[in-house]
Each structure stands twice: as structure tokens, then as C-alpha cells.
CSV table of C-alpha atoms in Angstrom, one decimal:
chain,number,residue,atom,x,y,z
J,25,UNK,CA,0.0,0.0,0.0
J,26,UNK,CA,3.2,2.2,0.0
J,27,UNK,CA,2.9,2.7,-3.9
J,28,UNK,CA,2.9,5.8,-4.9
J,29,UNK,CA,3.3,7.5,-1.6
J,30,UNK,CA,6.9,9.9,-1.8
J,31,UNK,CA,9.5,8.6,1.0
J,32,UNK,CA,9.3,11.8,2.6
J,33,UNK,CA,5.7,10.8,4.0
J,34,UNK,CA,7.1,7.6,5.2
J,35,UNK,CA,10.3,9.0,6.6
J,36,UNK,CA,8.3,11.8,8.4
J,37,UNK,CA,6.7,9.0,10.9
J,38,UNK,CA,3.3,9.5,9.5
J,39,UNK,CA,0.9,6.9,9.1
J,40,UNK,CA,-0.6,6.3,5.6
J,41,UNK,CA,-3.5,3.9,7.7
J,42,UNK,CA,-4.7,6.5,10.3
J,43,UNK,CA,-3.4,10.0,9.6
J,44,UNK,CA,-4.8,13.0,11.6
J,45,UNK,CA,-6.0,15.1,9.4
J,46,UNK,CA,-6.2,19.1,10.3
J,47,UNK,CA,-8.9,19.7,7.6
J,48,UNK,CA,-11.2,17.6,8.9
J,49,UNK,CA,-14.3,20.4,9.4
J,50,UNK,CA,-15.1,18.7,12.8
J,51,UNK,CA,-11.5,19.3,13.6
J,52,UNK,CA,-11.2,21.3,17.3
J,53,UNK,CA,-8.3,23.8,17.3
J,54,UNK,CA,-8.8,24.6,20.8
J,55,UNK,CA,-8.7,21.3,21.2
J,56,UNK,CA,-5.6,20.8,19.7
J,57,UNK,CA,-3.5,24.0,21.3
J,58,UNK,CA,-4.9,22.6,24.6
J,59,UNK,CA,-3.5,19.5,23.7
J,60,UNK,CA,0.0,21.3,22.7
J,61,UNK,CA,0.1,23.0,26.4
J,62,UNK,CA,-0.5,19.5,28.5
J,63,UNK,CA,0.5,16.5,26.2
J,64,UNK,CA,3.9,17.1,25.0
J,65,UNK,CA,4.0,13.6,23.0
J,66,UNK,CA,1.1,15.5,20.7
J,67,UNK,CA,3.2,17.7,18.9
J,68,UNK,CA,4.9,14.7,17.2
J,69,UNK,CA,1.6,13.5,15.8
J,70,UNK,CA,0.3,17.1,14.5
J,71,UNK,CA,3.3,17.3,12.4
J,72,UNK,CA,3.0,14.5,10.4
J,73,UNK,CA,1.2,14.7,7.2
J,74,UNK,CA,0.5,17.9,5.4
J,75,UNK,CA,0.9,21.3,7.3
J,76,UNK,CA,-2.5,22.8,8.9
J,77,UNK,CA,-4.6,24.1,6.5
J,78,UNK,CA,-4.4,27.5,8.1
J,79,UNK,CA,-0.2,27.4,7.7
J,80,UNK,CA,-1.0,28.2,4.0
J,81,UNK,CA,2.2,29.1,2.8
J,82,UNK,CA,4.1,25.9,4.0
J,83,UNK,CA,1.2,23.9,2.3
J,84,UNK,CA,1.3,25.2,-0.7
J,85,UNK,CA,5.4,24.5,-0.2
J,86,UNK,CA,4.4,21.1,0.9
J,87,UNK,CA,2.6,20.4,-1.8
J,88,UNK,CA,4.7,21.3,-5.1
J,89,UNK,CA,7.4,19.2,-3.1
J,90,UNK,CA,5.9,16.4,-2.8
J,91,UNK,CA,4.1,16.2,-6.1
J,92,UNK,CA,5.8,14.9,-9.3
J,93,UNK,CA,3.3,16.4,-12.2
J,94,UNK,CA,1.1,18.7,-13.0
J,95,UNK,CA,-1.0,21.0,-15.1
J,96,UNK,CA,1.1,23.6,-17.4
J,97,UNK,CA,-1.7,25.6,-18.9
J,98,UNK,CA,0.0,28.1,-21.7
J,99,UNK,CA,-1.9,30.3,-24.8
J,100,UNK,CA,-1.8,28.4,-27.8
J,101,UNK,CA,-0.2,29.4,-30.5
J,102,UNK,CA,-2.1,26.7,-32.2
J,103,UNK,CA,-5.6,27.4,-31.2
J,104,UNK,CA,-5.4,31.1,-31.6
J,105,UNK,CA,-4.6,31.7,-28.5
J,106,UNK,CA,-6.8,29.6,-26.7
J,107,UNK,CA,-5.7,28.4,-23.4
J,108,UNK,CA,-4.2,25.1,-23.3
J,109,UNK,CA,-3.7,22.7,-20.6
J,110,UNK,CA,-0.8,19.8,-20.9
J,111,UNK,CA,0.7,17.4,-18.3
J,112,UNK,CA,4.2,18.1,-17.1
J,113,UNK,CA,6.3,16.4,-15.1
J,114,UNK,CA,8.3,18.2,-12.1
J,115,UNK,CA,10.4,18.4,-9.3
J,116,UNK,CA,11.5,21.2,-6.6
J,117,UNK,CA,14.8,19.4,-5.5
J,118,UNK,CA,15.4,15.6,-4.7
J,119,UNK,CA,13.2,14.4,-1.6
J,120,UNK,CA,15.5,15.5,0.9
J,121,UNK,CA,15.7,19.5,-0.5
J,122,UNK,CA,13.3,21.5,-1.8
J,123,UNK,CA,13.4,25.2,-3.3
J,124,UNK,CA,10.1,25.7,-4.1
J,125,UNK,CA,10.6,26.7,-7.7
J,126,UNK,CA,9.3,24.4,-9.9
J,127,UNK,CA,11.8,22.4,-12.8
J,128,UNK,CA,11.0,20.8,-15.8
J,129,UNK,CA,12.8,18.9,-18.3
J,130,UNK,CA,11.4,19.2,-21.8
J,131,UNK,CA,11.9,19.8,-25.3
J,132,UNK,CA,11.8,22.4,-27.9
J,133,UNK,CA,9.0,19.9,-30.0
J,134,UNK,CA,6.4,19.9,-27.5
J,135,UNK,CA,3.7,21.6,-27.6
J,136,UNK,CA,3.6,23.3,-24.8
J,137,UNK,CA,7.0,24.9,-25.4
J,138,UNK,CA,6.4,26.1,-28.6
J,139,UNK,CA,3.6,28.5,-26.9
J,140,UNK,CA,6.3,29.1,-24.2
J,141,UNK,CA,8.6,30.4,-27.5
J,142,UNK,CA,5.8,33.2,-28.3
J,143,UNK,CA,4.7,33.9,-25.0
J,144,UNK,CA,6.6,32.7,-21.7
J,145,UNK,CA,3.6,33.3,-19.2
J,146,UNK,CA,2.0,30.3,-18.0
J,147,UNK,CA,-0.1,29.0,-15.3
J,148,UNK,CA,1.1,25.4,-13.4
J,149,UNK,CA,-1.7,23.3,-11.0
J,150,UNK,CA,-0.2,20.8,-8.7
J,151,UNK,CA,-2.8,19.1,-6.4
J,152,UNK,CA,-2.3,17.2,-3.4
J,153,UNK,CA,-4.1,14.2,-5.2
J,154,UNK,CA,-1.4,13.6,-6.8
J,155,UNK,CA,0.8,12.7,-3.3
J,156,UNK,CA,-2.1,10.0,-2.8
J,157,UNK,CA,-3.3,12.0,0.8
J,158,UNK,CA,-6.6,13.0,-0.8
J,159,UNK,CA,-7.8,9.3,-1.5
J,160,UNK,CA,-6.5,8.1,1.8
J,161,UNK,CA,-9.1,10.3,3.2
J,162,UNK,CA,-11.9,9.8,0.7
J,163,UNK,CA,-11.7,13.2,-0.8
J,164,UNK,CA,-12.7,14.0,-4.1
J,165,UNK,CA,-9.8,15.9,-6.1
J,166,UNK,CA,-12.2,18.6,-6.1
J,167,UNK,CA,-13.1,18.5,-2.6
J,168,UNK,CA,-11.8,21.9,-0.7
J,169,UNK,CA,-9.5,19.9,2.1
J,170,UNK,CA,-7.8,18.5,-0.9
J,171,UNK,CA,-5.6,21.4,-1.4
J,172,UNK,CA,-4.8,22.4,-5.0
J,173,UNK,CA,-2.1,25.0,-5.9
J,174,UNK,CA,-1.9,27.3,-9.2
J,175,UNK,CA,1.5,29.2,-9.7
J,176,UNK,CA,1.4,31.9,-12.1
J,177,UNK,CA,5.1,33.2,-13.9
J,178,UNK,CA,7.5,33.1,-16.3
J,179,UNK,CA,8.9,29.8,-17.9
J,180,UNK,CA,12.9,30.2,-18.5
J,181,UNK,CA,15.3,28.5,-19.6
J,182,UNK,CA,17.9,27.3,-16.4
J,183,UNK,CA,21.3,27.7,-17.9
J,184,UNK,CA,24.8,26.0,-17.2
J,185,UNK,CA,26.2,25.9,-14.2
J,186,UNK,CA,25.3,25.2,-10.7
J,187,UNK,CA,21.2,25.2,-10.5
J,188,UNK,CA,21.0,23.3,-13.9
J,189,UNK,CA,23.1,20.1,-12.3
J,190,UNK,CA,21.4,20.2,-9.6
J,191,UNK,CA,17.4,20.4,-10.9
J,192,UNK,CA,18.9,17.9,-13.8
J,193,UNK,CA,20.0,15.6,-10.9
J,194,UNK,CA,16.9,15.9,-9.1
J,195,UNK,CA,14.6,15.2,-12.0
J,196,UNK,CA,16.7,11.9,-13.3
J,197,UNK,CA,16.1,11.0,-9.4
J,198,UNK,CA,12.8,11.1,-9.2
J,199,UNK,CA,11.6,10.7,-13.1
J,200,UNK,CA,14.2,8.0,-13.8
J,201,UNK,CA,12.8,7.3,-17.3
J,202,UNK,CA,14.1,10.5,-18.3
J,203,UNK,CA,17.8,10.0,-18.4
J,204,UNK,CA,17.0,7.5,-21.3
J,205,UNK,CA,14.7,9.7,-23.5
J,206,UNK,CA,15.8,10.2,-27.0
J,207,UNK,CA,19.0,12.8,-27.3
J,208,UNK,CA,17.9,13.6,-30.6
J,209,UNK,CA,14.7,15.8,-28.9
J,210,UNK,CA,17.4,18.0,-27.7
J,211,UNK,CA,16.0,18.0,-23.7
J,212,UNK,CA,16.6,21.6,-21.8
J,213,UNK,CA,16.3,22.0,-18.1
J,214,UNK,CA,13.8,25.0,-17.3
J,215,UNK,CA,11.7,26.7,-14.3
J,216,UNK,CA,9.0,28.9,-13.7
J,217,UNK,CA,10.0,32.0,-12.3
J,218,UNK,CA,7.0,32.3,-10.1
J,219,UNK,CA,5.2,35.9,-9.5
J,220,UNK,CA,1.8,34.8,-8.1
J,221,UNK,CA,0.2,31.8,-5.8
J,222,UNK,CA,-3.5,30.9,-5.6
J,223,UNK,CA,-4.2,27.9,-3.1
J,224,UNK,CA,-7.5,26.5,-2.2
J,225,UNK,CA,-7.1,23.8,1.0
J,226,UNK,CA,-9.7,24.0,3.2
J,227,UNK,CA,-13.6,25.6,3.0
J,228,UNK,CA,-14.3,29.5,3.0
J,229,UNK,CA,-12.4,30.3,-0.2
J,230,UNK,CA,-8.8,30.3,-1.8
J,231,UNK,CA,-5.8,32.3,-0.3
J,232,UNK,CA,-3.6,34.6,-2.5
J,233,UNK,CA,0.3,33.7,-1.6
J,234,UNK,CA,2.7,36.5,-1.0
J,235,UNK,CA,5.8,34.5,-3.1
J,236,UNK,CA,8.3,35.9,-0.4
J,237,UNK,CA,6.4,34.2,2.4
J,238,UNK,CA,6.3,30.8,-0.2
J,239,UNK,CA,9.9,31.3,-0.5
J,240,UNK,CA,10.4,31.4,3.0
J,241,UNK,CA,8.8,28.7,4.3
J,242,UNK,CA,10.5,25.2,4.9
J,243,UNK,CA,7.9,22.4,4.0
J,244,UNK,CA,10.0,19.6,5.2
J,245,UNK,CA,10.1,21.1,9.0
């Protein structure tokens, strides 16, 4: 029952058959911060699985960690410039760092990319479905507890040195199939240069992320 489930969930002590959840809406945080003053041994528990909802801007860090895909969503250059939503695989770092911007390894012949070429802005949607928490606790993808992430940016091009090797080590890592794709589709490492964050993770309506606060935040804490 592991499959599919990133180490770090494992690693973090937290149990994939009975996980507390803090979006449950009969959750009781006075409940909880009473239980922080006068059971000690607590704290361990609450910090396993995804952040507290209300901790929005580790979540959303949480989240684009531990995920390995998503949406890109572009403006087509082949539908007149109607929006255009294509699978992408990702990473943030290997599973024991994370930098919060999101990598991708592609090629000049996709699709996607050849919007990129015209226009570089560009939407990406992780969601937590993805990290298999949501079906653990019967939540439908669209369901508000299962939290769902849309950073908006700029898609550039990560060039030699330092950053590349390290995103092109993470990606191989956790996309192994990708150190064997063909040469020939000349494969560039690039990132999204992130400028705005819209999360929805819990009822009563999305949250607007400052990205220095995103930035700031350590998911893996």
C-alpha cells in the first residue's frame, strides 16, 4: 500500500492507515493548542502529514514538493490563443531538498513549449491528489480539504552551471525514465520564475500567496 506514496511521507513518521487530518471540518483547534500545552507527545503527531490548512504558505510548499506532475496551462499558438492545458512532469529538488521553484525537463517539439517560444507566461496546478493523501481520506480531487495550488510566472530557460546540475540531478532521481529519452529531442532544463500563488485547502475560499512568504517557508520542517 506504500505505492505511490513519496518517501518523505514515510520518513516523516506519518501513518498512511490513520493520519490526523487538520482539515477535517469537525477538527477542534482549541482542542488541539490545549493539547499542545499538556500532552507534550502531541506535537509529534500534528506534524506529520501535510501542514494545517491554516499554515497556507508551508502547504502550498508542501505540496509542489511532494508532487511529481502537473498541469502547465499556456496560450496556444495553435488554437489562436486559446488556453491550453498539458501534463508536465516536475520536481523542486530531490526528496531531501526542496526550493520551491518548480523544474521541468522538456523539449523544444512539445507543444507546450512552442507556446512558451511566443509567450513565456503560464499558469502550473499541482494538487495534493497527486501525493495519494486525498484518496487516503476519501476526498474527491475537487473537494476543498484536498488542497490544489496554481502558480502563475514566467517559464525560463535554467542555464549551465550550478542550478541546472542540480534540478537535472533531481529530475533523473525522481523521473528515472528521463535520463534514457531520446538525445535527438534536444532536452533543456527550465523553471518557472514564479510571480503569483493561488491555493485553495480548506472551505471559505482560496488564499492569495505572497511568493516571499512561499519562498520562505521550509515544507519539510
Amino acid at each position: 500500500w506504500h505505492s505511490g506514496i513519496p518517501p518523505i511521507l514515510l520518513e516523516r513518521g506519518r501513518s498512511i492507515d490513520h493520519p490526523p487530518s487538520t482539515r477535517d471540518p469537525n477538527f477542534n483547534m482549541k482542542a488541539i493548542f490545549a493539547s499542545l500545552l499538556f500532552a507534550p507527545t502531541f506535537a509529534a503527531i500534528s506534524s506529520e502529514g501535510p501542514p494545517p490548512f491554516f499554515e497556507y504558505a508551508k502547504t502550498a510548499r508542501w505540496v509542489v514538493h511532494n508532487t511529481t506532475y502537473g498541469v502547465l496551462s499556456t496560450t496556444s499558438v495553435h488554437l489562436n490563443g486559446t488556453a491550453f492545458g498539458n501534463v508536465q512532469s516536475h520536481v523542486d529538488g530531490d526528496m531531501t531538498s526542496s526550493t520551491g521553484i518548480p523544474y521541468f525537463y522538456v523539449s523544444e517539439m512539445d507543444v507546450s513549449q512552442q507556446d512558451i517560444a511566443k509567450n513565456p507566461q503560464v499558469s502550473f496546478t499541482v494538487s495534493e491528489v497527486n501525493i495519494g493523501y486525498c484518496d487516503q481520506q476519501k476526498w474527491d480531487p475537487e473537494d476543498p480539504r484536498c488542497a490544489k495550488i496554481v502558480l502563475t510566472g514566467k517559464v525560463v530557460e535554467v542555464p549551465e552551471g550550478d542550478e541546472k546540475n542540480m534540478a537535472q540531478k533531481a529530475l533523473f532521481l525522481r523521473h528515472p525514465a528521463m535520463a534514457s529519452w531520446p538525445a535527438g529531442h534536444n532536452w533543456k532544463v527550465k523553471k518557472l520564475e514564479i510571480s503569483q500563488i493561488w491555493m485553495l485547502d480548506f472551505f471559505g475560499g482560496a488564499q492569495n500567496i505572497d511568493p516571499k512568504d512561499y519562498f520562505a517557508a521550509d515544507p519539510t520542517a
